[in-house]
């Protein structure tokens, strides 16, 4: 049974930082690309960042480039999202997701962690 468990969310003031973690179990982690997505109240879920299975390639949505960094530790089956210079617009539930490296679609999703940025 595949499980993705996010942690590290919370309340932070604008300009602050948070690091999200997502621990994976029940899969061969190094065979999966990982992504972070977010969903704000009343909005659709949106892509935030992704990293390939080896950690050698990353991508970001434009609004977080230069502020967020995705990374992974395959020995720990964990993917991270370092978020700096947070703004109220970053407030959302953040989800991690896993996709087999040979396909584009994300197959597994975590339950999410709330990030709230106060102004």
mmCIF file of C-alpha atoms in Angstrom:
data_model
loop_
_atom_site.group_PDB
_atom_site.id
_atom_site.type_symbol
_atom_site.label_atom_id
_atom_site.label_comp_id
_atom_site.label_asym_id
_atom_site.label_seq_id
_atom_site.Cartn_x
_atom_site.Cartn_y
_atom_site.Cartn_z
ATOM 1 C CA UNK A 1 0.000 0.000 0.000
ATOM 2 C CA UNK A 2 1.497 3.273 -1.117
ATOM 3 C CA UNK A 3 1.461 6.115 1.379
ATOM 4 C CA UNK A 4 2.635 9.691 1.023
ATOM 5 C CA UNK A 5 2.650 11.704 4.232
ATOM 6 C CA UNK A 6 3.289 15.440 4.213
ATOM 7 C CA UNK A 7 4.520 17.428 7.189
ATOM 8 C CA UNK A 8 5.966 20.817 7.976
ATOM 9 C CA UNK A 9 3.035 23.079 7.263
ATOM 10 C CA UNK A 10 1.912 25.791 9.616
ATOM 11 C CA UNK A 11 1.335 29.476 10.141
ATOM 12 C CA UNK A 12 4.077 31.907 9.179
ATOM 13 C CA UNK A 13 4.309 35.649 8.636
ATOM 14 C CA UNK A 14 4.861 37.091 5.207
ATOM 15 C CA UNK A 15 8.532 36.972 4.318
ATOM 16 C CA UNK A 16 9.082 33.870 6.400
ATOM 17 C CA UNK A 17 10.093 30.361 5.463
ATOM 18 C CA UNK A 18 8.829 26.826 5.823
ATOM 19 C CA UNK A 19 10.154 23.461 4.731
ATOM 20 C CA UNK A 20 7.666 20.813 3.777
ATOM 21 C CA UNK A 21 8.547 17.138 3.815
ATOM 22 C CA UNK A 22 6.825 14.191 2.209
ATOM 23 C CA UNK A 23 7.710 10.686 3.274
ATOM 24 C CA UNK A 24 6.874 7.833 0.940
ATOM 25 C CA UNK A 25 6.328 4.165 1.677
ATOM 26 C CA UNK A 26 5.056 1.158 -0.227
ATOM 27 C CA UNK A 27 6.871 2.006 -3.453
ATOM 28 C CA UNK A 28 10.371 1.988 -4.890
ATOM 29 C CA UNK A 29 10.958 5.669 -4.348
ATOM 30 C CA UNK A 30 13.845 6.008 -6.785
ATOM 31 C CA UNK A 31 11.536 4.916 -9.629
ATOM 32 C CA UNK A 32 9.171 7.835 -9.106
ATOM 33 C CA UNK A 33 9.184 11.447 -10.038
ATOM 34 C CA UNK A 34 7.748 13.597 -7.275
ATOM 35 C CA UNK A 35 5.712 16.763 -7.333
ATOM 36 C CA UNK A 36 4.230 19.361 -5.039
ATOM 37 C CA UNK A 37 0.836 20.861 -5.735
ATOM 38 C CA UNK A 38 -1.342 23.275 -3.813
ATOM 39 C CA UNK A 39 -4.965 24.230 -3.543
ATOM 40 C CA UNK A 40 -6.181 27.481 -2.096
ATOM 41 C CA UNK A 41 -9.781 27.947 -0.884
ATOM 42 C CA UNK A 42 -12.144 28.330 -3.818
ATOM 43 C CA UNK A 43 -9.427 27.631 -6.362
ATOM 44 C CA UNK A 44 -8.352 24.647 -8.407
ATOM 45 C CA UNK A 45 -5.341 22.612 -7.482
ATOM 46 C CA UNK A 46 -2.191 23.894 -9.186
ATOM 47 C CA UNK A 47 1.256 22.627 -9.881
ATOM 48 C CA UNK A 48 4.034 24.057 -7.717
ATOM 49 C CA UNK A 49 7.231 22.088 -8.358
ATOM 50 C CA UNK A 50 8.505 18.734 -9.554
ATOM 51 C CA UNK A 51 11.692 16.720 -9.418
ATOM 52 C CA UNK A 52 12.676 13.709 -11.459
ATOM 53 C CA UNK A 53 13.411 10.298 -10.003
ATOM 54 C CA UNK A 54 17.161 10.875 -9.735
ATOM 55 C CA UNK A 55 16.890 14.408 -8.472
ATOM 56 C CA UNK A 56 18.768 15.742 -11.456
ATOM 57 C CA UNK A 57 15.945 17.776 -12.939
ATOM 58 C CA UNK A 58 13.425 20.186 -11.445
ATOM 59 C CA UNK A 59 10.654 22.453 -12.621
ATOM 60 C CA UNK A 60 8.612 25.195 -10.968
ATOM 61 C CA UNK A 61 5.597 27.342 -11.578
ATOM 62 C CA UNK A 62 6.664 30.845 -12.450
ATOM 63 C CA UNK A 63 5.319 32.473 -9.292
ATOM 64 C CA UNK A 64 7.572 30.419 -7.004
ATOM 65 C CA UNK A 65 10.776 30.427 -9.052
ATOM 66 C CA UNK A 66 13.634 31.804 -7.005
ATOM 67 C CA UNK A 67 11.695 31.375 -3.749
ATOM 68 C CA UNK A 68 10.920 27.644 -3.554
ATOM 69 C CA UNK A 69 13.323 24.731 -3.915
ATOM 70 C CA UNK A 70 12.341 21.109 -4.371
ATOM 71 C CA UNK A 71 14.779 18.373 -3.433
ATOM 72 C CA UNK A 72 14.753 14.705 -2.569
ATOM 73 C CA UNK A 73 16.692 12.164 -0.565
ATOM 74 C CA UNK A 74 16.221 8.743 -2.121
ATOM 75 C CA UNK A 75 17.936 7.066 0.824
ATOM 76 C CA UNK A 76 15.223 8.462 3.090
ATOM 77 C CA UNK A 77 12.312 8.108 0.653
ATOM 78 C CA UNK A 78 11.565 11.774 1.204
ATOM 79 C CA UNK A 79 10.945 14.803 -0.952
ATOM 80 C CA UNK A 80 11.191 18.347 0.372
ATOM 81 C CA UNK A 81 9.914 21.759 -0.550
ATOM 82 C CA UNK A 82 11.869 24.662 0.893
ATOM 83 C CA UNK A 83 9.706 27.770 0.740
ATOM 84 C CA UNK A 84 11.263 31.195 1.317
ATOM 85 C CA UNK A 85 9.929 34.736 1.063
ATOM 86 C CA UNK A 86 6.419 33.495 1.571
ATOM 87 C CA UNK A 87 3.476 35.733 0.718
ATOM 88 C CA UNK A 88 -0.223 35.489 1.613
ATOM 89 C CA UNK A 89 -0.799 34.267 -1.953
ATOM 90 C CA UNK A 90 1.100 31.096 -1.039
ATOM 91 C CA UNK A 91 -1.587 30.170 1.487
ATOM 92 C CA UNK A 92 -3.003 26.773 0.506
ATOM 93 C CA UNK A 93 -3.083 23.106 1.295
ATOM 94 C CA UNK A 94 0.074 21.606 -0.147
ATOM 95 C CA UNK A 95 0.066 18.079 -1.516
ATOM 96 C CA UNK A 96 2.878 15.853 -2.623
ATOM 97 C CA UNK A 97 2.377 13.371 -5.418
ATOM 98 C CA UNK A 98 4.275 10.538 -7.062
ATOM 99 C CA UNK A 99 4.393 9.422 -10.680
ATOM 100 C CA UNK A 100 6.201 6.444 -12.127
ATOM 101 C CA UNK A 101 9.186 7.821 -14.009
ATOM 102 C CA UNK A 102 7.987 6.402 -17.320
ATOM 103 C CA UNK A 103 4.604 8.136 -17.315
ATOM 104 C CA UNK A 104 3.363 11.698 -16.958
ATOM 105 C CA UNK A 105 0.357 11.172 -14.732
ATOM 106 C CA UNK A 106 0.669 11.334 -10.954
ATOM 107 C CA UNK A 107 -0.685 8.129 -9.471
ATOM 108 C CA UNK A 108 -0.368 8.681 -5.762
ATOM 109 C CA UNK A 109 -1.240 11.641 -3.580
ATOM 110 C CA UNK A 110 -0.775 12.598 0.023
ATOM 111 C CA UNK A 111 -3.434 14.025 2.315
ATOM 112 C CA UNK A 112 -1.963 17.505 2.295
ATOM 113 C CA UNK A 113 -0.555 19.945 4.805
ATOM 114 C CA UNK A 114 -1.899 23.436 5.445
ATOM 115 C CA UNK A 115 0.335 26.429 4.868
ATOM 116 C CA UNK A 116 -1.005 29.790 6.035
ATOM 117 C CA UNK A 117 0.909 33.001 5.451
ATOM 118 C CA UNK A 118 -0.270 36.046 7.361
ATOM 119 C CA UNK A 119 0.268 39.572 6.134
#
